[in-house]
Tab-separated table of C-alpha atoms and ligand atoms in Angstrom:
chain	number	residue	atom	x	y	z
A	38	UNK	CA	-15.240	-14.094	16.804
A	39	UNK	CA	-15.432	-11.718	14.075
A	40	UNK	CA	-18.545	-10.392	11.974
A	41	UNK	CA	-17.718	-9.340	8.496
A	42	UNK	CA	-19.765	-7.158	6.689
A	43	UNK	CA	-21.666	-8.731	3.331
A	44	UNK	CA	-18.847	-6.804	1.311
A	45	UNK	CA	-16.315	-8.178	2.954
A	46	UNK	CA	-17.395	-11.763	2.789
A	47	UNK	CA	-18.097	-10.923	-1.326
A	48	UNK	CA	-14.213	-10.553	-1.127
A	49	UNK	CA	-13.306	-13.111	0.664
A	50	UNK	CA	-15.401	-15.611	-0.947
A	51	UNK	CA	-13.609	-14.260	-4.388
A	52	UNK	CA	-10.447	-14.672	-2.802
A	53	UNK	CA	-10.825	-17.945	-1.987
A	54	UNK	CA	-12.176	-19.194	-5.418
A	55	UNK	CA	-9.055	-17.275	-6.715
A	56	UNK	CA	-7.011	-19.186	-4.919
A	57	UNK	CA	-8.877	-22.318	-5.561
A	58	UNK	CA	-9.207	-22.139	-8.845
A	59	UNK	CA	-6.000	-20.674	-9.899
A	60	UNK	CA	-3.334	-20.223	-7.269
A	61	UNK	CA	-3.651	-23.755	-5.930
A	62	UNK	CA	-2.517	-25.264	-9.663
A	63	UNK	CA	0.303	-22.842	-10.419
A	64	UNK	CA	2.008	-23.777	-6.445
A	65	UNK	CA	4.066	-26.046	-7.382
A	66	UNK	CA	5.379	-25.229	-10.384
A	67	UNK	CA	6.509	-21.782	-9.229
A	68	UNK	CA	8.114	-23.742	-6.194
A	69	UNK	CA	9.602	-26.192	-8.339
A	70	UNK	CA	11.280	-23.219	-10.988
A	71	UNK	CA	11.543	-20.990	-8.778
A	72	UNK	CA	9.680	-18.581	-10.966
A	73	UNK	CA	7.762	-15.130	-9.924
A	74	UNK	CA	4.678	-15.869	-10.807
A	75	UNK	CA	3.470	-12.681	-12.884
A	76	UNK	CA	0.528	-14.329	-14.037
A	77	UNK	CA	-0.650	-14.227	-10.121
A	78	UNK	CA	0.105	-10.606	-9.496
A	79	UNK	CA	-2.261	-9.877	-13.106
A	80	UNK	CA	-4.382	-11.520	-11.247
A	81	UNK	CA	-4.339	-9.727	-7.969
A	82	UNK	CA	-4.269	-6.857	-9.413
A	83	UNK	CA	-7.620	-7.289	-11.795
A	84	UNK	CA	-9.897	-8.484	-8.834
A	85	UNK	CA	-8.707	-4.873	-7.116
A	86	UNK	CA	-6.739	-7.730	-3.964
A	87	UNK	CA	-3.063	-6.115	-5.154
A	88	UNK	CA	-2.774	-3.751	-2.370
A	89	UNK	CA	-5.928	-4.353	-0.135
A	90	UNK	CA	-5.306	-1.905	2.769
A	91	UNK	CA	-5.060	0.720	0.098
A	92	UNK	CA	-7.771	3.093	1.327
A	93	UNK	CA	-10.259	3.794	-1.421
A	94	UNK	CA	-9.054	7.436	-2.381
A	95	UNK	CA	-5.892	5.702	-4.022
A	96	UNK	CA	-7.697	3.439	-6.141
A	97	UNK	CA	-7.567	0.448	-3.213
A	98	UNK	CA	-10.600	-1.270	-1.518
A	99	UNK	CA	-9.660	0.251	1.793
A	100	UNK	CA	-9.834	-3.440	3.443
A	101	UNK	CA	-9.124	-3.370	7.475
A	102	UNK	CA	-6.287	-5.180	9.095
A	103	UNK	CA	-8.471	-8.185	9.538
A	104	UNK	CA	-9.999	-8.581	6.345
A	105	UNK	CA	-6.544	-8.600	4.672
A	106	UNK	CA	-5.018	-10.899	7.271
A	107	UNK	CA	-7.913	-13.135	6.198
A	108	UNK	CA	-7.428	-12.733	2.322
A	109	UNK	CA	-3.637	-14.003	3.248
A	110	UNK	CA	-4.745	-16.946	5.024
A	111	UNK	CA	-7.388	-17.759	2.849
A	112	UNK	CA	-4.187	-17.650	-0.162
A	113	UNK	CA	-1.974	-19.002	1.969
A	114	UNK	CA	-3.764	-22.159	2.327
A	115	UNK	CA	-2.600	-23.094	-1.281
A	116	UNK	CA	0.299	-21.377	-1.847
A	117	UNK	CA	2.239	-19.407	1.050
A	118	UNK	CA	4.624	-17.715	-2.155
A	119	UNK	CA	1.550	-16.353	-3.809
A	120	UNK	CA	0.562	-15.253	-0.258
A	121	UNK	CA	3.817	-13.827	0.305
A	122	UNK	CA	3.552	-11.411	-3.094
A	123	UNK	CA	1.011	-9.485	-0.994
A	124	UNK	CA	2.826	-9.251	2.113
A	125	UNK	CA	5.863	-7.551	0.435
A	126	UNK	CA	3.684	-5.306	-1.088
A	127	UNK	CA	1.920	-4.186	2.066
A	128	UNK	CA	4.985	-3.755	3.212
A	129	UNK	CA	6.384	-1.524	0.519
A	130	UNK	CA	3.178	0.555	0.553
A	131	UNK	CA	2.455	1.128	4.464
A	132	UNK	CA	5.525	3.154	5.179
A	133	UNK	CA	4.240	5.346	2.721
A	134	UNK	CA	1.166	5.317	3.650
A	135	UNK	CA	2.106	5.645	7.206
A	136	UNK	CA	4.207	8.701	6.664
A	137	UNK	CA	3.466	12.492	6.542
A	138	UNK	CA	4.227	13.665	2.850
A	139	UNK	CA	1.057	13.914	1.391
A	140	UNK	CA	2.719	14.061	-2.102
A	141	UNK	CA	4.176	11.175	-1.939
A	142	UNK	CA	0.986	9.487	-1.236
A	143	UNK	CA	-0.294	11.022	-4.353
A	144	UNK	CA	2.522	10.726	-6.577
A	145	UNK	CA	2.908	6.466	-5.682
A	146	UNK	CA	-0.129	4.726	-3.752
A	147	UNK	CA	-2.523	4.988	-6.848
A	148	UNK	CA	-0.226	3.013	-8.738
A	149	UNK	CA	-0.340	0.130	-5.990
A	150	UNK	CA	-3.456	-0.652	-7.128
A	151	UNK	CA	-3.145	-1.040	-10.586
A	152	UNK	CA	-0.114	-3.768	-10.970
A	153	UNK	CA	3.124	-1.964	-9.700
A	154	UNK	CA	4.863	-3.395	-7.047
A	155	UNK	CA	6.523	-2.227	-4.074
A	156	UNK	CA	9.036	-3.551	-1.597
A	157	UNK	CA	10.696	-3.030	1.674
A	158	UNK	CA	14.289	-2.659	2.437
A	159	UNK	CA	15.478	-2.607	6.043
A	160	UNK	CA	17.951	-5.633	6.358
A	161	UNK	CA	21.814	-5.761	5.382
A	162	UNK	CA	24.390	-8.051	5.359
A	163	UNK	CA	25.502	-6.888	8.404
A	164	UNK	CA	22.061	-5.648	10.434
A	165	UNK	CA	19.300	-8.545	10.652
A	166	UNK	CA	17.976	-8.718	13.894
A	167	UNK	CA	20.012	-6.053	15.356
A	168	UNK	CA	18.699	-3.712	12.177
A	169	UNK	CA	19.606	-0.473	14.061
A	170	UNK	CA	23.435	-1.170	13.165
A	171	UNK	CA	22.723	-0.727	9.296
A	172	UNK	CA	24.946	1.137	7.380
A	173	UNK	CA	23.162	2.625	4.717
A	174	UNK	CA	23.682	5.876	4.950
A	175	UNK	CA	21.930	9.401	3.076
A	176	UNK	CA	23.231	12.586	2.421
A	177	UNK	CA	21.564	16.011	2.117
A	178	UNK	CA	23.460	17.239	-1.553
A	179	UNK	CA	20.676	20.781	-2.577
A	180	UNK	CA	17.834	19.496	-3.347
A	181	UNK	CA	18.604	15.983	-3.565
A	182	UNK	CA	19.878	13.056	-1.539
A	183	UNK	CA	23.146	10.709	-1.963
A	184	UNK	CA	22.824	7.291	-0.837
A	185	UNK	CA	25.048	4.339	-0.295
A	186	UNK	CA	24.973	1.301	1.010
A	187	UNK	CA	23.316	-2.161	0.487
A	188	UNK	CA	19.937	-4.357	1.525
A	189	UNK	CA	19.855	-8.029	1.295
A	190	UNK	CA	17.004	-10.671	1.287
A	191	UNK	CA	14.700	-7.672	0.108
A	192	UNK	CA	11.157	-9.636	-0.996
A	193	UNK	CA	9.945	-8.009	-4.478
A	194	UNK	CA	13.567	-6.258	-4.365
A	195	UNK	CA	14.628	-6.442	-8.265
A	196	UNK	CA	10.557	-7.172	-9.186
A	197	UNK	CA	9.292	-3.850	-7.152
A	198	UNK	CA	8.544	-0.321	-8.730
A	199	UNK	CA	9.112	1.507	-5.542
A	200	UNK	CA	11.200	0.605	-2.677
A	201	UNK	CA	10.850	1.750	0.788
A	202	UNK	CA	14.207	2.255	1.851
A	203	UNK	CA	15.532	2.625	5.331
A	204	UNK	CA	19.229	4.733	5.700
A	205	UNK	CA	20.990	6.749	8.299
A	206	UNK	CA	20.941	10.364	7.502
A	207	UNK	CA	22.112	10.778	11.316
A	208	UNK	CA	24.097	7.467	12.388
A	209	UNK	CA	24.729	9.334	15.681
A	210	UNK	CA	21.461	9.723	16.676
A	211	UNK	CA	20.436	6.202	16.540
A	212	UNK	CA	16.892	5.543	16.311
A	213	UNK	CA	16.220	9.233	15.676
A	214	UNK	CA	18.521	9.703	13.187
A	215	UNK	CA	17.067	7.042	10.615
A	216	UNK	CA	15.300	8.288	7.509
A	217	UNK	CA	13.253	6.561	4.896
A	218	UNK	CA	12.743	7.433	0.955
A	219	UNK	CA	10.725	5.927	-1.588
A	220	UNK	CA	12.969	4.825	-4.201
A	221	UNK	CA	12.191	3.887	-7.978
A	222	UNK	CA	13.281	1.167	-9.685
A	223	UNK	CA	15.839	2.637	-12.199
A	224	UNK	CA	17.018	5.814	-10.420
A	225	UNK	CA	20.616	5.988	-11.273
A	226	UNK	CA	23.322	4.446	-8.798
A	227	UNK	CA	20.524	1.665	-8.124
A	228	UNK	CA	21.772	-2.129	-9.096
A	229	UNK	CA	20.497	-5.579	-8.104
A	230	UNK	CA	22.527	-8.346	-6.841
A	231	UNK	CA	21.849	-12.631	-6.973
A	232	UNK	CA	18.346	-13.158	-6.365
A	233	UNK	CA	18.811	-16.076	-3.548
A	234	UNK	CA	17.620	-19.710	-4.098
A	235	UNK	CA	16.109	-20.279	-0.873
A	236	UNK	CA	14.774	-23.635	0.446
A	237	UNK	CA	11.172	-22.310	0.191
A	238	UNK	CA	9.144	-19.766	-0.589
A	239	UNK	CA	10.305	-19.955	-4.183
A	240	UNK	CA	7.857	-18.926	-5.809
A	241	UNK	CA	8.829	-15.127	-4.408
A	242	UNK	CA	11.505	-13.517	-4.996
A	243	UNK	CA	14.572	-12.014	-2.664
A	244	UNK	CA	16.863	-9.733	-4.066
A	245	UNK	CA	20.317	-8.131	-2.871
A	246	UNK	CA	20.345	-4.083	-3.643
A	247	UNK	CA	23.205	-1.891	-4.151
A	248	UNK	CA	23.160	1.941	-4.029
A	249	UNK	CA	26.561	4.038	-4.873
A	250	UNK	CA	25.768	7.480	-5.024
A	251	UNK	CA	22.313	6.662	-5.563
A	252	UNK	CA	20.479	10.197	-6.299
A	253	UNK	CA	16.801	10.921	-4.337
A	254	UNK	CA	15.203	13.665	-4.776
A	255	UNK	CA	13.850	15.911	-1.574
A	256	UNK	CA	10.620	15.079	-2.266
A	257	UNK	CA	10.958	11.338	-1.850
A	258	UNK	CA	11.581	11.568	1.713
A	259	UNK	CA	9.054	9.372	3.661
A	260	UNK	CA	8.385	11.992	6.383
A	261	UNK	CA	10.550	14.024	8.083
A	262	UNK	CA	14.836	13.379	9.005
A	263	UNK	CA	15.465	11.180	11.988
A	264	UNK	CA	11.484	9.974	11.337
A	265	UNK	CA	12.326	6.313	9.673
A	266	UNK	CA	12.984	4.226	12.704
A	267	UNK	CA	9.769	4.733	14.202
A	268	UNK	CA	8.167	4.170	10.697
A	269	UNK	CA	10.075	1.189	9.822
A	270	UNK	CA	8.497	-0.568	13.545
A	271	UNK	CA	4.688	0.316	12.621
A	272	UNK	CA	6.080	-1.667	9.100
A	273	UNK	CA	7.021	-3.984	10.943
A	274	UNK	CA	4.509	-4.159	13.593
A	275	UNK	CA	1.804	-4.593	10.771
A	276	UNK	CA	3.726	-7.111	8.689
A	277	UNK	CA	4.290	-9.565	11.957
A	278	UNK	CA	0.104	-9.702	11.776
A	279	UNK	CA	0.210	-10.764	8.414
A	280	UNK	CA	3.045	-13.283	8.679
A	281	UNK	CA	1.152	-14.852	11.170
A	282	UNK	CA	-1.758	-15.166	8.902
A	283	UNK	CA	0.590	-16.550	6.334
A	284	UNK	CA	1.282	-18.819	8.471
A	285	UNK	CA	-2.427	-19.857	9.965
A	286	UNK	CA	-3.283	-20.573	6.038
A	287	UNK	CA	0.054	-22.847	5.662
A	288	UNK	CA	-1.144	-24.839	8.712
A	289	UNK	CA	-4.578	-25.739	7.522
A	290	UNK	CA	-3.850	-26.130	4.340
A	291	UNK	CA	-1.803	-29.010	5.371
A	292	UNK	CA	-4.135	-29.863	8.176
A	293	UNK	CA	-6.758	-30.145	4.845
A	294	UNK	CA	-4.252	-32.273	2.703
A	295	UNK	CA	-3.426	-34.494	5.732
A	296	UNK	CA	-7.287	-35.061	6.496
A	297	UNK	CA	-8.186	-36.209	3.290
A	298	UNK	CA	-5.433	-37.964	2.570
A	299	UNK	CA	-6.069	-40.432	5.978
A	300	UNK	CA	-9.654	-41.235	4.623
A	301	UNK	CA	-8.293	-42.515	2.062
A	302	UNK	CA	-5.310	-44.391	2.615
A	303	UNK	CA	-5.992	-47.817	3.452
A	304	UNK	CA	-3.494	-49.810	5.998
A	305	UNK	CA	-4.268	-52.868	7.783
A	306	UNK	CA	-7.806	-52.954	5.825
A	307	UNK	CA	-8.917	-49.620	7.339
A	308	UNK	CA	-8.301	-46.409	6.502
A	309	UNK	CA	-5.790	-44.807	8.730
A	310	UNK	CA	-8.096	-41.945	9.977
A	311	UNK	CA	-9.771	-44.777	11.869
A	312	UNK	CA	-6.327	-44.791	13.690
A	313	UNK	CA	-5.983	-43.440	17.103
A	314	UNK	CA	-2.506	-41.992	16.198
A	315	UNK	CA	-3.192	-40.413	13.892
A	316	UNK	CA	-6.709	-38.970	14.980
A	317	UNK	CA	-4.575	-37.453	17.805
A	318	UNK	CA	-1.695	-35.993	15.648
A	319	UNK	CA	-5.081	-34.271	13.761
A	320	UNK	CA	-6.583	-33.555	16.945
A	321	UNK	CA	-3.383	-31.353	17.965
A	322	UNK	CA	-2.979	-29.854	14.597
A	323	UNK	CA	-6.377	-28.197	14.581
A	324	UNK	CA	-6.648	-27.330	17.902
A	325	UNK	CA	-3.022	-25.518	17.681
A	326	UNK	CA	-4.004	-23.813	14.511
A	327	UNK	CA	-7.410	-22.473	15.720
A	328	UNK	CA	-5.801	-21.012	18.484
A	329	UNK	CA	-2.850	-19.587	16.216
A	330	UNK	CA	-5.814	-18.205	14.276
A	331	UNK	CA	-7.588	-16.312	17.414
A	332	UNK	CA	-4.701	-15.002	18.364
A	333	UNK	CA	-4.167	-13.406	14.656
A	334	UNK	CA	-7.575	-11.848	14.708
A	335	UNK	CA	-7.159	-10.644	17.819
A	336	UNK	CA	-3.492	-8.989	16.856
A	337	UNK	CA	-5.187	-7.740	13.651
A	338	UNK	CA	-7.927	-5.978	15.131
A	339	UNK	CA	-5.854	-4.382	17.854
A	340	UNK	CA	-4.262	-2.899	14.525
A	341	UNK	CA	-7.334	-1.878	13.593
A	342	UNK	CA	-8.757	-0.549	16.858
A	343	UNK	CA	-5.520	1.297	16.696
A	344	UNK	CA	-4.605	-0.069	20.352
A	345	UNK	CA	-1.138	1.414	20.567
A	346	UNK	CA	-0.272	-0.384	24.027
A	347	UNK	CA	-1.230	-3.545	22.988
A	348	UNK	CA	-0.273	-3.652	19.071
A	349	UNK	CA	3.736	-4.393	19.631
A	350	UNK	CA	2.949	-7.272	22.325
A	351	UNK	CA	0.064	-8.817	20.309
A	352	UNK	CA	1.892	-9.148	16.767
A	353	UNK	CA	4.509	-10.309	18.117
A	354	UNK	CA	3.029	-13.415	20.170
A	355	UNK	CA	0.882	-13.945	17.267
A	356	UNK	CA	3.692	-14.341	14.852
A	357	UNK	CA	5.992	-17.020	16.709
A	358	UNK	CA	2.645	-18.265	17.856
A	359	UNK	CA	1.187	-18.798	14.761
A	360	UNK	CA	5.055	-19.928	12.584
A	361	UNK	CA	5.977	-22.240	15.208
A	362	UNK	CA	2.504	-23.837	14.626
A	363	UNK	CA	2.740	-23.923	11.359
A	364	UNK	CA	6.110	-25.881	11.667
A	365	UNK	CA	4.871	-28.304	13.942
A	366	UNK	CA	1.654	-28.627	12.009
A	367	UNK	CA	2.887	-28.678	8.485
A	368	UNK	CA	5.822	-31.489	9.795
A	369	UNK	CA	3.138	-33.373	11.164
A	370	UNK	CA	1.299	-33.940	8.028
A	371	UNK	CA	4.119	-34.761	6.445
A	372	UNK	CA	4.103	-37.421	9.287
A	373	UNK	CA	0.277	-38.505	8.656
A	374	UNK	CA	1.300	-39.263	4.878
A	375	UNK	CA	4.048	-40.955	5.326
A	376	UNK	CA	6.421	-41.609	2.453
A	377	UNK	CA	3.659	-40.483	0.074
A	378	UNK	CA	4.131	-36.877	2.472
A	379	UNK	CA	7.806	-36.804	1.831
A	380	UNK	CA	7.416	-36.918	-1.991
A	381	UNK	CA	6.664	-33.271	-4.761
A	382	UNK	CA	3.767	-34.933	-5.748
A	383	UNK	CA	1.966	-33.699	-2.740
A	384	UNK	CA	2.202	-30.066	-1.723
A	385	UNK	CA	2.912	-30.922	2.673
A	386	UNK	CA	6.496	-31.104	2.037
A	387	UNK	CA	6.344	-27.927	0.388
A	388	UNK	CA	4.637	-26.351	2.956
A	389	UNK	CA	6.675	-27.828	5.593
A	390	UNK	CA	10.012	-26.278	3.783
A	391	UNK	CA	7.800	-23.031	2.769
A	392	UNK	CA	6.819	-22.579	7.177
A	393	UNK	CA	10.813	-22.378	8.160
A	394	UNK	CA	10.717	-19.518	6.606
A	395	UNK	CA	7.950	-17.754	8.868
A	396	UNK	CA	9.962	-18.409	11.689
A	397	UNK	CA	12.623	-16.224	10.996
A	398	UNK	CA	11.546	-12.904	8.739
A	399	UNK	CA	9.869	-9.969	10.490
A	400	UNK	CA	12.029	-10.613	13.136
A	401	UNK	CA	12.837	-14.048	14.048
A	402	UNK	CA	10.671	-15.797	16.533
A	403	UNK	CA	13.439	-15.141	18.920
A	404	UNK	CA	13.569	-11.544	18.673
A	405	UNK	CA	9.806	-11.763	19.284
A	406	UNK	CA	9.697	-13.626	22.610
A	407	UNK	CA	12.129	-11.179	23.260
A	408	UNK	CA	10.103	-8.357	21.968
A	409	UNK	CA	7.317	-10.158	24.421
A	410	UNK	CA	9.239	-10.287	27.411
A	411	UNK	CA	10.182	-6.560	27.306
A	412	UNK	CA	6.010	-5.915	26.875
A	413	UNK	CA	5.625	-8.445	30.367
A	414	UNK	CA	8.162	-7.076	32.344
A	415	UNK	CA	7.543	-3.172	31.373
A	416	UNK	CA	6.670	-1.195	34.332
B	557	FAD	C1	13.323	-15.164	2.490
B	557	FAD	C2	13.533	-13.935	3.300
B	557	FAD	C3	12.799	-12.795	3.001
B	557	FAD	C4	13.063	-11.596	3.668
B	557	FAD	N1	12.428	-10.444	3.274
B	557	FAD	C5	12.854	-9.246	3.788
B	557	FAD	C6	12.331	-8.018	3.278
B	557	FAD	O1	11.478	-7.997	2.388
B	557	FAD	N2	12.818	-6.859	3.787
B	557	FAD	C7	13.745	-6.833	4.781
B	557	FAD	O2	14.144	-5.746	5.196
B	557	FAD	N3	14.239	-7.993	5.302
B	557	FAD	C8	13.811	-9.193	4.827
B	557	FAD	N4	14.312	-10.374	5.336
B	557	FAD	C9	15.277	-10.315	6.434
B	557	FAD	C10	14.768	-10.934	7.739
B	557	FAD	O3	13.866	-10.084	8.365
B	557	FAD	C11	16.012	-11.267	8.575
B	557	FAD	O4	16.604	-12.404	7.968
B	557	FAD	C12	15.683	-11.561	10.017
B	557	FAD	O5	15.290	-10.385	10.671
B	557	FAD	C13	16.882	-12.165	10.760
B	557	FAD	O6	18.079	-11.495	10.510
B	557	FAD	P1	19.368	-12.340	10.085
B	557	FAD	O7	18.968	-13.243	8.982
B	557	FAD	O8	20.482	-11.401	9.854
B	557	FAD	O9	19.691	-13.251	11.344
B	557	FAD	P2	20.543	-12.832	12.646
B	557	FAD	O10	20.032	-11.554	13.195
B	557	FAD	O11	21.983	-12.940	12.332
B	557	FAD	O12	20.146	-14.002	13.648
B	557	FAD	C14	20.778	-15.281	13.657
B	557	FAD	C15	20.244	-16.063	14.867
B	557	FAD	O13	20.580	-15.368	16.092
B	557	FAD	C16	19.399	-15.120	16.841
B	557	FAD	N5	19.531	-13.827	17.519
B	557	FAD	C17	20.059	-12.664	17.022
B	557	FAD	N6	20.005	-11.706	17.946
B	557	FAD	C18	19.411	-12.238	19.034
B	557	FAD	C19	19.069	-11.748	20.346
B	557	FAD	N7	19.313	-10.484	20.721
B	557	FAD	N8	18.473	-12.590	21.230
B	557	FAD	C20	18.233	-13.895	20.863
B	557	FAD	N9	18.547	-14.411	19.646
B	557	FAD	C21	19.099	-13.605	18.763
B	557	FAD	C22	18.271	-15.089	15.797
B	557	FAD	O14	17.020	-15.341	16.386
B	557	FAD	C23	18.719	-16.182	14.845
B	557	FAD	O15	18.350	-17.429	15.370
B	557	FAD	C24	14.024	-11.577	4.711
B	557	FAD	C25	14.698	-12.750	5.057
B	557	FAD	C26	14.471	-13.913	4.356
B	557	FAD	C27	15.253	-15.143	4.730
């Protein structure tokens, strides 16, 4: 379905030796200590796969949406953390990227590629899925803003360099009155909360934030006043690709464990691949995931293609698409292993704990049947 250029299958096939090679035997420890795993990010960050959709100019290797949706998967198939590590910094960089102060650009996207990390902030205690109620708020002091407020669950939040931080500068206006900043890590009136201990993905980290009378300059405004909302859904729109990518790599990884694993167990003097019930259980995992995967592609290149009408519609059916897969598949080869699937010394029951996760960030796969439906039924 797609044709990749011979550059972009040289960086692929490094990717996946990466992640072979090196990701694959650091997955479960990081799960296990629940330990960032700087060693990985080194890594990234020397084979130039930090910040992929950096665009050349800035030091990246300007990858398309579908290249780096495939450098996820082809991670994610090891270790959906590591994978994760990526995401968070896509989605720390894009609103900047995204936005209109050229200065900005200049002053933070070169360093993206060479090790510092970014995150983004959107979600409070009190605004998940209905984000638009956050209270965050910014205030216009000379040539500086003030802001206060607080972000949970932020991925990279106490690891990142740069934050891109969603607050009200208008709380009146709604969606027009949100604003965005880039934030750096030590500006004063920033502080970190507990970094949670989550039932998967451990090998990331997710960080509360605090701001009281957090000082921003003028300059790190991310666009114009009442701009952020709108930036904060392209974010979003983007990162809902490349959760579902996440989430195509979890499934086959697991659909990989769970093949080899029935060639060689040995039940009733065969091994159990010869077993109807468990061919089928195989048969659906693959065909679910390959169909996850199309519809990933085809999300990713509509980003690509810059397809405005049918961007919001096709992330969005490709992320509950491809999570809800990934829950069913990753469950099921727990299922094709057996007790030997249940136990930490194989990775399915890490992945099956690592896909619950999929289904509920960047919107859970509620709000994006919803999101759907609204698409459907708009005249
Ligand atoms: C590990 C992790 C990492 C995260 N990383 C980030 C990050 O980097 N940056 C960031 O900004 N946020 C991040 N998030 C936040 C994440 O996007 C939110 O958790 C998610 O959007 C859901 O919000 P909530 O947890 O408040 O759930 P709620 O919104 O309280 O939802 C609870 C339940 O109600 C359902 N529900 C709510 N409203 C509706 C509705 N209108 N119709 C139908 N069902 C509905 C939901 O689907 C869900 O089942 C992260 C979360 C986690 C757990």
């Amino acid at each position: 379905m797609i044709a990749l250029t011979d550059e972009q299958k040289m960086i692929l096939d490094t990717v996946r030796e990466m992640a072979r090679e090196k990701i694959k035997l650091r997955a479960a420890e990081i799960d296990e200590e629940q330990k960032f795993p700087w060693d990985t990010v080194k890594l990234y960050s020397e084979n130039g796969v930090l910040t992929p959709l950096l665009p050349e100019k800035y030091g990246g290797i300007g990858a398309d949406y579908v290249l780096f949706c495939m450098i996820i998967e082809e991670i994610a198939k090891v270790c959906a953390s590591s994978a994760l590590i990526l995401i968070a910094q896509a989605d720390g960089m894009l609103p900047i990227l995204m936005g209109t102060n050229q200065a900005l650009k200049d002053k933070y996207l070169p360093g993206f590629s060479q090790g510092k990390l970014a995150a983004f902030a959107a979600t409070e205690p009190g605004a998940g899925s209905d984000i638009l109620s956050m209270k965050t708020r910014a205030r216009k002091d000379g040539d500086h803003y003030v802001i206060n407020g607080e972000k949970c669950f932020i991925t990279n939040g106490s690891v990142a360099d740069v934050i891109s931080l969603y607050t009200y500068t208008d709380p009146d206006r709604k969606f027009k009155g949100m604003t965005a900043f880039a934030v750096e890590k030590g500006s004063a009136g920033l502080s970190y909360g507990k970094n949670e201990n989550k039932m998967g993905m451990r090998g990331s980290i997710n960080s509360e934030l605090f701001f009281d009378d957090m000082i921003v300059p003028e300059e790190n405004r991310i666009g114009e006043e009442g701009a952020g909302a709108a930036n904060m859904m392209a974010a979003l729109n983007t990162s809902r690709a490349f959760t579902a990518s996440q989430a195509v790599g979890l499934a086959q990884g697991a659909i990989d464990e769970a093949v080899s694993y029935a060639k060689q167990r040995v039940q009733f003097g065969k091994p159990i691949a010869d077993l109807q019930a468990i061919q089928f259980m195989l048969a659906d995992m693959v065909a679910s995931t390959e169909a996850a995967r199309l519809l990933t592609y085809q999300a990713a290149r509509y980003l690509d293609e810059k397809k405005h009408r049918q961007v919001l519609q096709a992330c969005a059916m490709a992320k509950f698409v491809a999570s809800d897969t990934a829950m069913k598949v990753t469950t099921d080869a727990v299922q094709v292993m057996g007790g030997y699937g249940y136990m930490k010394d194989f990775p399915v029951e890490r992945m099956m704990r690592d896909a619950k996760l999929i289904q509920i960030y960047t919107g859970t796969n509620q709000i994006m049947r919803l999101v759907t439906a609204r698409e459907i039924f708009r005249a």
